[in-house]
Coordinates of C-alpha atoms and ligand atoms in Angstrom, one line a residue:
Chain A
M946 CA 0.0 0.0 0.0
M947 CA 1.1 3.5 -0.8
N948 CA 2.2 5.7 2.2
G949 CA 0.2 8.7 3.2
E950 CA 2.6 11.3 1.7
A951 CA 2.7 9.6 -1.7
L952 CA -1.1 9.2 -1.7
Y953 CA -1.5 12.8 -0.8
Q954 CA 0.7 13.9 -3.7
L955 CA -1.1 11.5 -6.1
H956 CA -4.5 12.9 -5.1
L957 CA -3.4 16.6 -5.2
D958 CA -1.8 16.0 -8.7
R959 CA -5.1 14.6 -9.9
I960 CA -7.0 17.6 -8.6
R961 CA -4.5 20.0 -10.1
K962 CA -4.8 18.2 -13.5
A963 CA -8.6 18.5 -13.3
L964 CA -8.1 22.2 -12.5
A965 CA -6.0 22.5 -15.6
C966 CA -8.5 20.5 -17.6
E967 CA -5.9 17.9 -18.5
P968 CA -6.5 14.2 -18.7
V969 CA -6.6 12.3 -15.4
D970 CA -6.3 8.6 -14.6
R971 CA -9.6 8.7 -12.7
I972 CA -12.2 11.4 -12.1
P973 CA -11.4 13.1 -8.8
V974 CA -14.1 13.1 -6.1
V975 CA -13.8 16.0 -3.6
P976 CA -16.8 16.0 -1.2
C977 CA -18.0 18.9 0.8
A978 CA -19.6 17.9 4.0
N979 CA -19.7 18.2 7.8
A980 CA -23.0 17.2 9.5
Y981 CA -23.3 14.3 7.1
L982 CA -19.9 13.1 8.0
A983 CA -20.9 13.2 11.7
R984 CA -24.2 11.3 11.1
S985 CA -22.6 8.7 8.9
Q986 CA -20.2 7.8 11.7
H987 CA -22.9 8.1 14.4
V988 CA -21.3 11.1 16.1
V989 CA -23.8 13.4 17.8
L990 CA -23.5 17.0 16.4
K991 CA -22.8 18.5 19.8
E992 CA -19.7 16.3 20.1
Y993 CA -18.8 16.8 16.5
I994 CA -18.4 20.5 17.0
S995 CA -16.6 20.4 20.3
D996 CA -14.5 17.2 20.3
F997 CA -12.4 17.9 17.2
D998 CA -10.3 14.8 17.5
K999 CA -13.5 12.8 17.3
A1000 CA -14.8 14.9 14.4
C1001 CA -11.5 14.4 12.6
T1002 CA -11.7 10.7 13.1
A1003 CA -15.2 10.6 11.8
N1004 CA -14.4 12.7 8.8
L1005 CA -11.4 10.6 7.9
A1006 CA -13.3 7.3 8.3
E1007 CA -16.1 8.4 6.0
L1008 CA -13.8 10.0 3.4
T1009 CA -11.7 6.9 3.4
R1010 CA -14.7 4.7 2.9
L1011 CA -15.5 6.9 -0.2
D1012 CA -11.9 6.7 -1.4
A1013 CA -12.2 10.5 -1.8
D1014 CA -9.4 12.3 -3.7
G1015 CA -9.7 15.3 -1.5
T1016 CA -12.0 17.3 0.8
Q1017 CA -13.4 20.8 1.0
N1018 CA -13.0 21.1 4.7
V1019 CA -11.1 19.3 7.5
I1020 CA -13.0 20.1 10.6
F1021 CA -15.8 22.4 11.2
S1022 CA -17.3 24.8 13.7
P1023 CA -20.7 26.4 13.3
Y1024 CA -19.3 29.5 15.0
L1025 CA -17.6 30.2 11.7
L1026 CA -21.0 31.0 10.3
G1027 CA -21.6 33.9 12.6
T1028 CA -18.3 35.5 11.5
Q1029 CA -19.4 35.2 7.9
W1030 CA -22.7 36.8 8.3
L1031 CA -22.2 39.0 11.4
S1032 CA -25.0 37.0 13.0
K1033 CA -25.7 34.8 15.9
A1034 CA -25.7 31.1 15.2
A1035 CA -27.9 28.6 17.1
I1036 CA -25.7 25.8 18.2
P1037 CA -26.4 22.1 19.0
G1038 CA -26.1 21.4 22.7
V1039 CA -26.4 25.2 23.5
E1040 CA -29.6 26.8 22.0
L1041 CA -30.6 23.6 20.3
G1042 CA -30.9 19.9 21.0
D1043 CA -27.7 17.9 21.1
D1044 CA -28.2 16.5 17.6
D1045 CA -30.1 19.3 15.9
M1046 CA -28.6 21.0 12.9
W1047 CA -27.0 24.4 13.6
Q1048 CA -28.5 27.5 12.0
I1049 CA -27.8 31.1 11.4
T1050 CA -30.3 33.4 13.1
E1051 CA -31.7 35.8 10.5
A1052 CA -32.1 39.1 12.3
E1053 CA -31.1 42.7 12.1
N1054 CA -28.1 42.3 14.3
M1055 CA -26.3 45.4 13.2
K1056 CA -27.6 49.0 13.2
F1057 CA -27.2 51.4 10.3
E1058 CA -25.2 53.8 12.5
E1059 CA -22.5 51.1 12.9
Y1060 CA -21.3 51.7 9.4
E1061 CA -19.9 55.0 10.7
D1062 CA -18.1 53.0 13.5
I1063 CA -16.5 50.9 10.8
K1064 CA -15.2 54.0 9.1
R1065 CA -13.8 55.3 12.3
M1066 CA -12.4 52.1 13.8
G1067 CA -11.4 50.3 10.6
W1068 CA -12.9 46.9 9.6
D1069 CA -10.6 44.6 11.4
A1070 CA -11.0 46.3 14.8
W1071 CA -14.7 46.9 14.4
Q1072 CA -15.6 43.3 13.4
K1073 CA -13.6 41.9 16.2
K1074 CA -15.5 44.0 18.7
F1075 CA -18.8 43.4 17.0
I1076 CA -18.5 39.7 16.8
A1077 CA -17.4 39.6 20.5
E1078 CA -20.4 41.7 21.6
K1079 CA -23.1 40.8 19.2
C1080 CA -22.4 37.3 17.8
N1081 CA -22.0 35.2 20.9
D1082 CA -18.3 36.0 21.2
N1083 CA -17.6 33.8 18.2
W1084 CA -13.9 34.5 17.9
N1085 CA -13.2 33.3 21.4
R1086 CA -15.4 30.3 20.9
L1087 CA -13.5 29.5 17.8
E1088 CA -10.2 29.2 19.6
P1089 CA -10.4 25.5 20.3
F1090 CA -11.3 25.0 16.7
F1091 CA -8.3 26.9 15.4
A1092 CA -6.1 25.2 17.9
A1093 CA -7.3 21.8 16.7
N1094 CA -6.6 22.6 13.0
P1095 CA -2.9 21.8 12.8
K1096 CA -3.3 18.4 14.2
A1097 CA -6.4 17.7 12.0
Y1098 CA -4.5 18.8 8.9
Q1099 CA -1.6 16.6 9.8
R1100 CA -3.9 13.6 10.2
F1101 CA -5.5 14.3 6.8
H1102 CA -2.1 14.6 5.3
E1103 CA -1.1 11.3 6.7
A1104 CA -4.3 9.7 5.4
G1105 CA -3.4 11.1 1.9
I1106 CA -6.4 13.4 1.6
P1107 CA -5.7 17.0 0.6
C1108 CA -8.0 19.8 1.5
I1109 CA -8.7 22.3 -1.3
A1110 CA -10.5 24.9 0.8
D1111 CA -8.4 25.8 3.8
F1112 CA -10.4 28.9 4.6
L1113 CA -13.1 31.1 3.3
M1114 CA -12.8 34.4 1.6
I1115 CA -15.9 36.5 2.4
T1116 CA -17.1 39.3 0.3
P1117 CA -18.2 42.5 2.0
F1118 CA -21.7 42.0 0.6
E1119 CA -22.1 38.7 2.5
Y1120 CA -21.2 40.2 5.9
F1121 CA -23.7 43.0 5.7
C1122 CA -26.4 41.1 4.0
G1123 CA -26.2 38.9 7.0
G1124 CA -25.6 41.4 9.8
R1125 CA -28.2 43.9 8.6
S1126 CA -30.6 41.0 7.5
L1127 CA -31.4 40.4 3.9
E1128 CA -34.3 42.8 3.5
T1129 CA -33.0 45.7 5.4
F1130 CA -29.7 45.5 3.6
F1131 CA -31.3 45.6 0.2
T1132 CA -34.0 48.1 0.9
E1133 CA -32.3 50.5 3.2
D1134 CA -28.5 50.2 2.6
L1135 CA -27.9 49.2 -1.0
M1136 CA -30.9 51.1 -2.4
E1137 CA -30.7 54.3 -0.3
E1138 CA -27.0 54.6 0.4
P1139 CA -25.0 53.1 -2.4
E1140 CA -22.2 55.6 -2.1
L1141 CA -21.7 54.7 1.6
M1142 CA -21.8 51.0 0.7
H1143 CA -19.1 51.4 -1.9
E1144 CA -17.0 53.2 0.7
I1145 CA -17.5 50.5 3.3
F1146 CA -17.0 47.7 0.9
D1147 CA -13.7 49.2 -0.3
L1148 CA -12.5 49.5 3.2
V1149 CA -13.5 45.9 4.1
L1150 CA -11.9 44.6 1.0
E1151 CA -8.6 46.3 1.5
S1152 CA -8.5 45.1 5.1
N1153 CA -9.5 41.5 4.1
L1154 CA -6.9 41.3 1.4
K1155 CA -4.2 42.0 4.0
T1156 CA -5.7 39.5 6.4
Y1157 CA -6.1 36.7 3.8
R1158 CA -2.6 37.2 2.4
Q1159 CA -1.3 36.6 5.9
Q1160 CA -3.7 33.7 6.4
I1161 CA -2.5 32.0 3.2
L1162 CA 1.1 32.2 4.5
D1163 CA 0.2 31.1 8.1
T1164 CA -1.8 28.1 7.0
H1165 CA 0.3 27.2 3.9
A1166 CA -3.0 27.1 2.1
T1167 CA -3.5 24.8 -0.9
G1168 CA -6.8 26.4 -1.8
V1169 CA -9.6 28.6 -0.6
W1170 CA -13.3 29.1 -1.1
I1171 CA -14.5 32.4 -2.5
G1172 CA -18.1 32.3 -1.3
G1173 CA -21.1 33.3 -3.3
W1174 CA -24.1 32.5 -1.0
R1175 CA -26.2 35.6 -1.1
T1176 CA -24.6 37.3 -4.1
G1177 CA -26.0 35.3 -6.9
P1178 CA -28.6 36.3 -9.5
D1179 CA -31.4 34.7 -7.4
L1180 CA -30.9 37.6 -5.1
I1181 CA -29.4 40.4 -7.1
S1182 CA -29.5 41.5 -10.7
P1183 CA -26.5 40.9 -12.9
A1184 CA -25.9 44.7 -12.9
M1185 CA -25.8 44.8 -9.1
F1186 CA -23.5 41.8 -9.1
D1187 CA -21.1 43.7 -11.3
E1188 CA -21.3 46.8 -9.1
F1189 CA -21.2 45.4 -5.6
V1190 CA -19.8 41.8 -5.8
W1191 CA -17.5 41.3 -8.8
P1192 CA -14.8 43.7 -7.5
S1193 CA -14.3 41.5 -4.4
F1194 CA -14.5 38.3 -6.4
K1195 CA -11.8 39.6 -8.7
A1196 CA -9.6 40.9 -6.0
Y1197 CA -9.7 37.7 -4.0
Y1198 CA -9.1 35.7 -7.2
D1199 CA -6.1 37.8 -8.1
L1200 CA -4.7 37.3 -4.6
C1201 CA -5.0 33.5 -5.0
I1202 CA -3.3 33.5 -8.3
E1203 CA -0.5 35.7 -7.0
M1204 CA 0.0 33.4 -4.0
G1205 CA -0.3 30.1 -5.9
V1206 CA -3.5 29.1 -4.1
I1207 CA -6.4 27.3 -5.9
P1208 CA -9.5 29.5 -5.8
T1209 CA -12.9 27.7 -5.8
F1210 CA -15.9 29.9 -6.3
H1211 CA -18.5 28.2 -4.1
L1212 CA -21.7 29.3 -5.7
D1213 CA -25.0 28.6 -3.9
S1214 CA -28.3 28.5 -5.8
N1215 CA -28.9 29.5 -9.4
W1216 CA -26.1 31.5 -11.1
D1217 CA -27.2 30.9 -14.7
L1218 CA -27.6 34.6 -15.4
C1219 CA -24.0 35.4 -14.2
I1220 CA -22.0 32.5 -15.4
D1221 CA -20.7 34.5 -18.4
K1222 CA -19.0 36.9 -16.0
F1223 CA -16.4 34.3 -15.2
K1224 CA -15.2 34.4 -18.8
R1225 CA -13.3 37.5 -17.5
L1226 CA -10.9 35.2 -15.6
E1227 CA -8.1 33.2 -17.2
D1228 CA -9.0 29.7 -18.2
K1229 CA -7.6 26.8 -16.2
T1230 CA -6.9 28.9 -13.1
Y1231 CA -10.0 28.4 -10.9
I1232 CA -12.7 25.9 -9.9
L1233 CA -16.3 26.8 -10.3
G1234 CA -18.3 25.0 -7.6
L1235 CA -22.0 24.7 -8.5
D1236 CA -24.8 23.3 -6.4
S1237 CA -27.2 21.8 -9.0
K1238 CA -29.5 24.8 -9.1
T1239 CA -27.1 26.3 -11.7
D1240 CA -27.2 24.5 -15.0
M1241 CA -23.8 22.9 -15.2
R1242 CA -24.2 21.9 -18.8
N1243 CA -25.0 25.5 -19.7
A1244 CA -21.9 26.6 -17.7
R1245 CA -19.8 24.3 -19.8
K1246 CA -21.3 25.7 -23.0
V1247 CA -20.8 29.3 -21.9
L1248 CA -17.3 28.9 -20.4
G1249 CA -15.9 26.3 -22.8
P1250 CA -13.8 23.2 -22.1
N1251 CA -11.0 25.0 -20.1
V1252 CA -12.7 25.8 -16.9
C1253 CA -12.8 23.2 -14.1
L1254 CA -16.4 22.6 -12.9
L1255 CA -17.0 21.1 -9.5
G1256 CA -20.4 19.6 -8.5
D1257 CA -23.1 18.9 -8.4
V1258 CA -25.1 16.0 -7.1
P1259 CA -28.3 17.6 -5.6
C1260 CA -29.0 17.4 -1.9
E1261 CA -32.4 15.9 -2.5
L1262 CA -31.0 13.1 -4.6
F1263 CA -28.7 12.1 -1.8
A1264 CA -31.5 12.1 0.7
F1265 CA -34.3 10.5 -1.3
G1266 CA -32.8 8.9 -4.4
T1267 CA -31.4 5.5 -4.9
P1268 CA -27.8 4.5 -5.6
D1269 CA -28.7 3.8 -9.2
Q1270 CA -30.2 7.2 -9.6
V1271 CA -27.1 8.9 -8.1
A1272 CA -24.7 6.9 -10.3
D1273 CA -26.8 7.7 -13.3
Y1274 CA -26.7 11.4 -12.5
V1275 CA -23.0 11.4 -12.1
T1276 CA -22.3 9.4 -15.3
R1277 CA -24.5 11.5 -17.4
M1278 CA -23.0 14.7 -16.1
L1279 CA -19.5 13.4 -16.9
E1280 CA -20.7 12.4 -20.4
D1281 CA -22.1 15.9 -21.0
V1282 CA -19.5 18.2 -19.3
G1283 CA -16.5 15.9 -18.8
P1284 CA -14.5 13.9 -18.6
W1285 CA -11.6 16.4 -18.2
G1286 CA -12.0 19.6 -16.1
V1287 CA -14.5 18.1 -13.8
I1288 CA -14.4 17.3 -10.1
I1289 CA -17.3 15.3 -8.8
S1290 CA -18.9 16.5 -5.6
S1291 CA -22.1 17.3 -3.9
G1292 CA -23.8 20.5 -4.8
C1293 CA -23.0 22.5 -1.6
D1294 CA -22.8 20.4 1.6
I1295 CA -23.9 16.8 1.5
P1296 CA -27.1 17.0 3.5
S1297 CA -27.1 15.5 7.0
D1298 CA -29.8 13.0 6.1
A1299 CA -28.1 11.7 2.9
K1300 CA -28.0 7.9 2.6
P1301 CA -24.4 6.7 2.9
E1302 CA -25.0 4.2 0.0
N1303 CA -26.0 7.2 -2.2
V1304 CA -22.8 9.1 -1.3
K1305 CA -20.8 6.0 -2.0
A1306 CA -22.6 5.6 -5.3
M1307 CA -21.5 9.2 -6.3
A1308 CA -17.9 8.4 -5.6
D1309 CA -17.9 5.0 -7.3
A1310 CA -19.6 6.3 -10.4
A1311 CA -17.0 9.0 -10.8
H1312 CA -14.1 6.6 -10.1
E1313 CA -15.5 4.0 -12.6
F1314 CA -16.3 6.4 -15.3
L1315 CA -13.0 6.2 -17.3
N1316 CA -13.2 2.4 -17.2
T1317 CA -16.7 2.3 -18.8
H1318 CA -15.9 5.3 -21.0
P1319 CA -12.3 4.9 -22.2
Q1320 CA -10.9 8.0 -23.8
K1321 CA -8.9 7.9 -27.0
Chain B
M1190 CA -52.1 15.1 4.8
E1191 CA -52.7 18.7 3.8
V1192 CA -49.4 20.7 3.9
L1193 CA -49.8 24.4 4.1
L1194 CA -46.4 26.0 3.5
F1195 CA -46.1 29.7 4.4
G1196 CA -43.2 31.8 3.1
G1197 CA -42.6 35.5 2.9
F1198 CA -40.2 38.1 4.1
L1199 CA -39.2 38.7 7.7
G1200 CA -42.0 40.3 9.6
S1201 CA -44.6 40.1 6.9
G1202 CA -47.1 38.5 9.3
K1203 CA -46.7 34.7 8.7
T1204 CA -46.9 33.8 12.4
T1205 CA -49.9 36.1 12.9
V1206 CA -51.7 34.4 10.1
I1207 CA -50.7 31.0 11.2
N1208 CA -51.9 31.6 14.8
R1209 CA -55.3 32.6 13.5
L1210 CA -55.5 29.6 11.2
L1211 CA -54.6 27.2 14.0
H1212 CA -57.4 28.6 16.1
D1213 CA -59.8 28.2 13.2
L1214 CA -58.7 24.7 12.6
T1215 CA -59.1 23.7 16.3
D1216 CA -62.5 25.4 16.4
Q1217 CA -63.6 23.1 13.6
G1218 CA -62.2 20.0 15.3
K1219 CA -59.4 19.6 12.9
S1220 CA -56.0 18.4 14.1
A1221 CA -52.9 20.3 13.2
A1222 CA -49.2 20.2 13.5
I1223 CA -46.6 22.8 12.8
V1224 CA -43.0 23.0 11.5
E1225 CA -41.1 26.1 12.3
N1226 CA -38.0 27.0 10.5
E1227 CA -37.1 29.5 13.2
I1228 CA -35.6 29.3 16.7
G1229 CA -36.3 30.7 20.1
T1230 CA -39.5 32.6 20.6
V1231 CA -41.4 31.8 17.5
G1232 CA -44.6 33.3 18.6
I1233 CA -46.9 30.4 18.1
D1234 CA -49.7 30.7 20.6
D1235 CA -48.6 28.9 23.8
V1236 CA -52.0 28.6 25.2
L1237 CA -53.3 26.9 22.1
V1238 CA -50.3 24.6 22.1
A1239 CA -50.9 23.6 25.7
Q1240 CA -54.7 23.1 25.2
T1241 CA -54.5 21.1 22.0
G1242 CA -51.2 19.3 22.4
L1243 CA -50.3 20.7 19.0
K1244 CA -46.9 19.4 18.0
V1245 CA -44.3 22.0 17.0
T1246 CA -41.3 20.7 15.2
P1247 CA -38.3 22.9 14.7
L1248 CA -36.5 22.7 11.4
F1249 CA -32.9 23.8 11.2
G1250 CA -30.9 24.2 8.1
G1251 CA -27.1 24.2 7.8
C1252 CA -25.7 27.3 6.0
V1253 CA -28.5 29.1 4.3
C1254 CA -31.0 26.9 2.5
C1255 CA -29.3 24.3 0.4
Q1256 CA -29.9 21.5 2.9
L1257 CA -33.2 22.8 4.1
T1258 CA -35.5 21.4 1.5
A1259 CA -34.3 17.9 2.0
D1260 CA -34.6 18.3 5.7
L1261 CA -38.1 19.7 5.4
L1262 CA -39.4 16.8 3.4
T1263 CA -37.9 14.4 5.8
A1264 CA -39.6 16.2 8.7
V1265 CA -42.9 16.2 6.8
H1266 CA -42.7 12.4 6.2
T1267 CA -41.9 11.8 9.8
I1268 CA -44.8 13.9 11.0
E1269 CA -47.1 12.0 8.7
D1270 CA -45.9 8.7 10.2
Q1271 CA -46.0 9.8 13.8
V1272 CA -48.8 12.3 14.1
N1273 CA -50.7 12.3 10.9
P1274 CA -52.7 15.5 11.5
D1275 CA -55.4 16.8 9.2
V1276 CA -53.2 19.8 8.4
L1277 CA -49.5 20.4 8.7
V1278 CA -48.6 24.0 8.7
V1279 CA -45.0 25.0 7.8
E1280 CA -43.5 28.4 8.4
M1281 CA -40.3 29.1 6.5
T1282 CA -37.9 31.9 6.8
G1283 CA -37.9 34.6 4.2
L1284 CA -34.8 33.0 2.6
A1285 CA -36.5 29.8 1.6
M1286 CA -37.5 29.7 -2.0
M1287 CA -40.8 28.1 -2.6
D1288 CA -40.4 27.0 -6.1
G1289 CA -37.5 24.8 -5.2
I1290 CA -39.5 23.3 -2.3
R1291 CA -42.3 22.6 -4.7
D1292 CA -40.0 20.8 -7.1
T1293 CA -38.6 18.6 -4.3
F1294 CA -42.1 17.7 -3.0
A1295 CA -43.2 16.8 -6.5
R1296 CA -40.2 14.7 -7.2
Y1297 CA -39.6 13.0 -3.9
G1298 CA -42.6 13.6 -1.7
R1299 CA -45.2 10.9 -1.0
D1300 CA -48.4 10.8 -3.0
T1301 CA -50.4 11.3 0.2
L1302 CA -49.1 14.8 0.6
R1303 CA -51.1 17.7 -0.7
L1304 CA -48.9 20.7 -0.7
H1305 CA -50.2 24.3 -0.9
T1306 CA -47.8 27.2 -0.9
I1307 CA -48.8 30.6 0.5
A1308 CA -46.7 33.7 0.2
V1309 CA -47.4 36.4 2.8
V1310 CA -46.5 39.9 1.6
D1311 CA -46.5 43.0 3.7
M1312 CA -48.4 45.6 1.6
A1313 CA -46.8 48.5 3.4
R1314 CA -43.3 47.3 2.4
W1315 CA -44.1 46.1 -1.1
P1316 CA -43.0 49.2 -3.1
K1317 CA -39.6 49.1 -1.5
L1318 CA -39.2 45.4 -1.8
I1319 CA -40.0 45.2 -5.5
R1320 CA -37.7 48.2 -6.2
A1321 CA -34.7 46.9 -4.2
M1322 CA -34.9 43.2 -4.5
E1323 CA -36.9 42.2 -7.5
P1324 CA -35.1 38.9 -8.1
V1325 CA -35.8 37.6 -4.6
V1326 CA -39.4 38.8 -4.7
R1327 CA -39.9 37.1 -8.1
R1328 CA -38.5 33.8 -6.7
Q1329 CA -40.6 34.0 -3.6
L1330 CA -43.8 34.5 -5.5
A1331 CA -43.0 32.1 -8.4
G1332 CA -43.9 29.0 -6.5
A1333 CA -47.0 30.4 -4.6
D1334 CA -50.5 29.0 -5.0
L1335 CA -51.9 31.9 -3.1
V1336 CA -50.6 35.4 -2.2
L1337 CA -51.8 36.9 1.1
V1338 CA -51.4 40.6 1.0
N1339 CA -51.2 41.5 4.7
K1340 CA -51.2 44.7 6.8
T1341 CA -53.8 46.5 4.6
D1342 CA -54.8 48.4 7.7
V1343 CA -51.5 50.2 7.4
V1344 CA -51.4 50.8 3.7
P1345 CA -54.5 50.0 1.6
A1346 CA -54.1 47.5 -1.2
D1347 CA -53.0 49.1 -4.4
P1348 CA -54.6 47.4 -7.5
E1349 CA -51.5 47.9 -9.6
A1350 CA -49.4 46.2 -6.9
L1351 CA -51.8 43.3 -6.7
E1352 CA -51.7 42.9 -10.4
Q1353 CA -48.0 42.8 -10.3
M1354 CA -47.9 40.2 -7.5
S1355 CA -50.4 38.0 -9.2
Q1356 CA -48.3 38.1 -12.4
L1357 CA -45.1 37.2 -10.6
A1358 CA -47.0 34.4 -8.9
G1359 CA -47.9 32.9 -12.3
G1360 CA -51.5 34.1 -12.1
A1361 CA -52.1 32.8 -8.5
P1362 CA -54.9 34.6 -6.7
C1363 CA -54.0 37.5 -4.3
R1364 CA -56.2 38.1 -1.3
T1365 CA -55.9 41.2 0.9
L1366 CA -56.2 41.1 4.6
S1367 CA -55.2 42.5 7.9
A1368 CA -54.2 39.4 9.8
Q1369 CA -54.1 41.2 13.1
S1370 CA -57.8 41.9 13.1
M1371 CA -59.5 39.0 11.4
E1372 CA -62.7 37.5 12.7
P1373 CA -62.6 34.0 14.0
G1374 CA -62.9 31.6 11.1
A1375 CA -62.0 34.2 8.5
V1376 CA -58.5 33.0 7.7
L1377 CA -59.5 29.4 7.3
T1378 CA -62.4 30.4 5.1
L1379 CA -60.1 32.6 2.9
I1380 CA -57.6 29.8 2.5
R1381 CA -60.2 27.1 1.9
E1382 CA -61.9 29.1 -0.7
V1383 CA -58.8 29.5 -2.8
L1384 CA -57.0 26.2 -2.2
R1385 CA -59.7 23.7 -2.7
Ligands
GTP1598 N1 -50.6 46.6 11.4 C1 -50.5 45.3 11.3 N2 -49.5 44.6 11.9 C2 -49.5 43.3 11.7 C3 -50.4 42.6 10.9 N3 -50.1 41.3 10.9 C4 -49.0 41.2 11.7 N4 -48.6 42.4 12.1 C5 -47.4 42.7 13.0 O1 -46.2 42.5 12.3 C6 -45.2 42.0 13.1 C7 -44.6 40.7 12.5 O2 -45.6 39.7 12.5 P1 -45.3 38.2 12.5 O3 -46.6 37.4 12.4 O4 -44.4 37.8 13.6 O5 -44.5 38.1 11.2 P2 -43.6 36.9 10.6 O6 -43.7 36.9 9.1 O7 -44.0 35.6 11.3 O8 -42.2 37.3 11.1 P3 -40.8 36.4 11.1 O9 -41.2 35.0 11.5 O10 -40.0 37.1 12.1 O11 -40.3 36.6 9.7 C8 -45.8 41.8 14.5 O12 -45.5 42.9 15.3 C9 -47.3 41.7 14.2 O13 -48.1 42.1 15.3 C10 -51.5 43.3 10.3 O14 -52.3 42.8 9.7 N5 -51.4 44.7 10.5
MG1599 MG1 -42.8 34.2 12.3

């Protein structure tokens, strides 16, 4: 059997080839999951988010069962969610039952006047204070998580499973859309005070670029997610996307390229109307992660053969479908948009109630594909 | 099992409508259960819950809404197995997109489920919403069988707005109301009449 280091390199090479849209010896499978990994290994969510050794063991056990080529996260804490959306998160074993799914609380957590505080204090200092005071002191609560990361990474490395999303790059839009709450942010802030929003966004972006640059160095990052949760055309018009979101996407992407880090655009919900925007980026340099609401076949048509697509087995199929249906979904997707330049994964997270046999069927179908469909 | 799924923006009046409806159902001797995609003090009438033994099931979704639809259908199936009420009422957060939920129910839901989707709109806030967030409003209404235009005591219903809502909802009927001051029985009658 191959040792961990060799396996790690083999897997990472395969992922890099897929990124470059070059031929691979098998289609890589890089899942994205947390609660599912816990459930599949019968770990209660309360423990999963506090006992990180146990969580890491569960994750490795399931990813090894799947023979995964990589992962999109190593361990997870729901306190991360609060820092992404300036919100409180409800936590299993705290506000929720021990095995209930965590959730972001959608509320107007931040007041309009606080934009002035950001200008005065700077983004970094302001968000530290705000998150301490208004988001359940998330940064402090994340300390055990961050402390557990190096060991978890080491264990993944030894198991030969590379992580392609070492941390998340958050656009200014996401923070305030969360903190101010969706509706208030759109109707009061973006609509009434666009100039102020630009000023704030620029300030946040500049600060984050510094932070992320350092974070890439500190974590020796292989890849990152550039998150598009509330910034897609289901929520905003393509023109607003260009005005308020694209500048951050582009700046984060440029930072990744400069630092030799793989950017994965993690795009939730339907991005059909904005897929063409990604033609502005250089081919073969980024991964587009789609969640099955976006038409992946259309994305291939629009972007051409030289962009790596990651996705997109639907949540519902994992939960309610059969292994045959899942396998069929994956095979047809690879026939239509592959085989090169594709990484097979769930669309967004594998849902916590996914059937393990369905998840396995996804991995097997991808891994088998080149045997049943030999390429010339 | 009848499933009445309520969606609509934060504070549009979903819980207020639902409380009225639950009273109406109980008065008629119908059993109900409820799924709340919200935490903490959800505002479902405690007294009613205590009196009727109404089952309230919380529903939590991971990041935003990608896992939620699958979790919702699982919860609905479980309630049908364990409680099997006449009517199951579901309150979703404003972020849940009803057309996606409908698709999932159609594809993977049991034949015994009769799903009706109801969008609650705050009349007073409509002009702002449609101006600032048309794509979201469009998607919220796209999957609705019925649009309840609420808070018409604050701002009277504007025919042009109603026309626009109905159009976005694919021709679904729009009914105006002030949920806060409905006579007993009125909400149920309204919903019955439309969602036969
Ligand atoms: N004036 C007026 N106020 C109403 C009416 N219906 C509800 N409200 C008020 O609007 C506020 C929000 O009502 P809820 O029923 O909690 O709204 P909701 O949609 O459930 O809110 P979330 O669950 O927080 O999204 C409350 O203060 C209600 O009393 C109405 O017809 N007229
Ligand atoms: Mg409510």
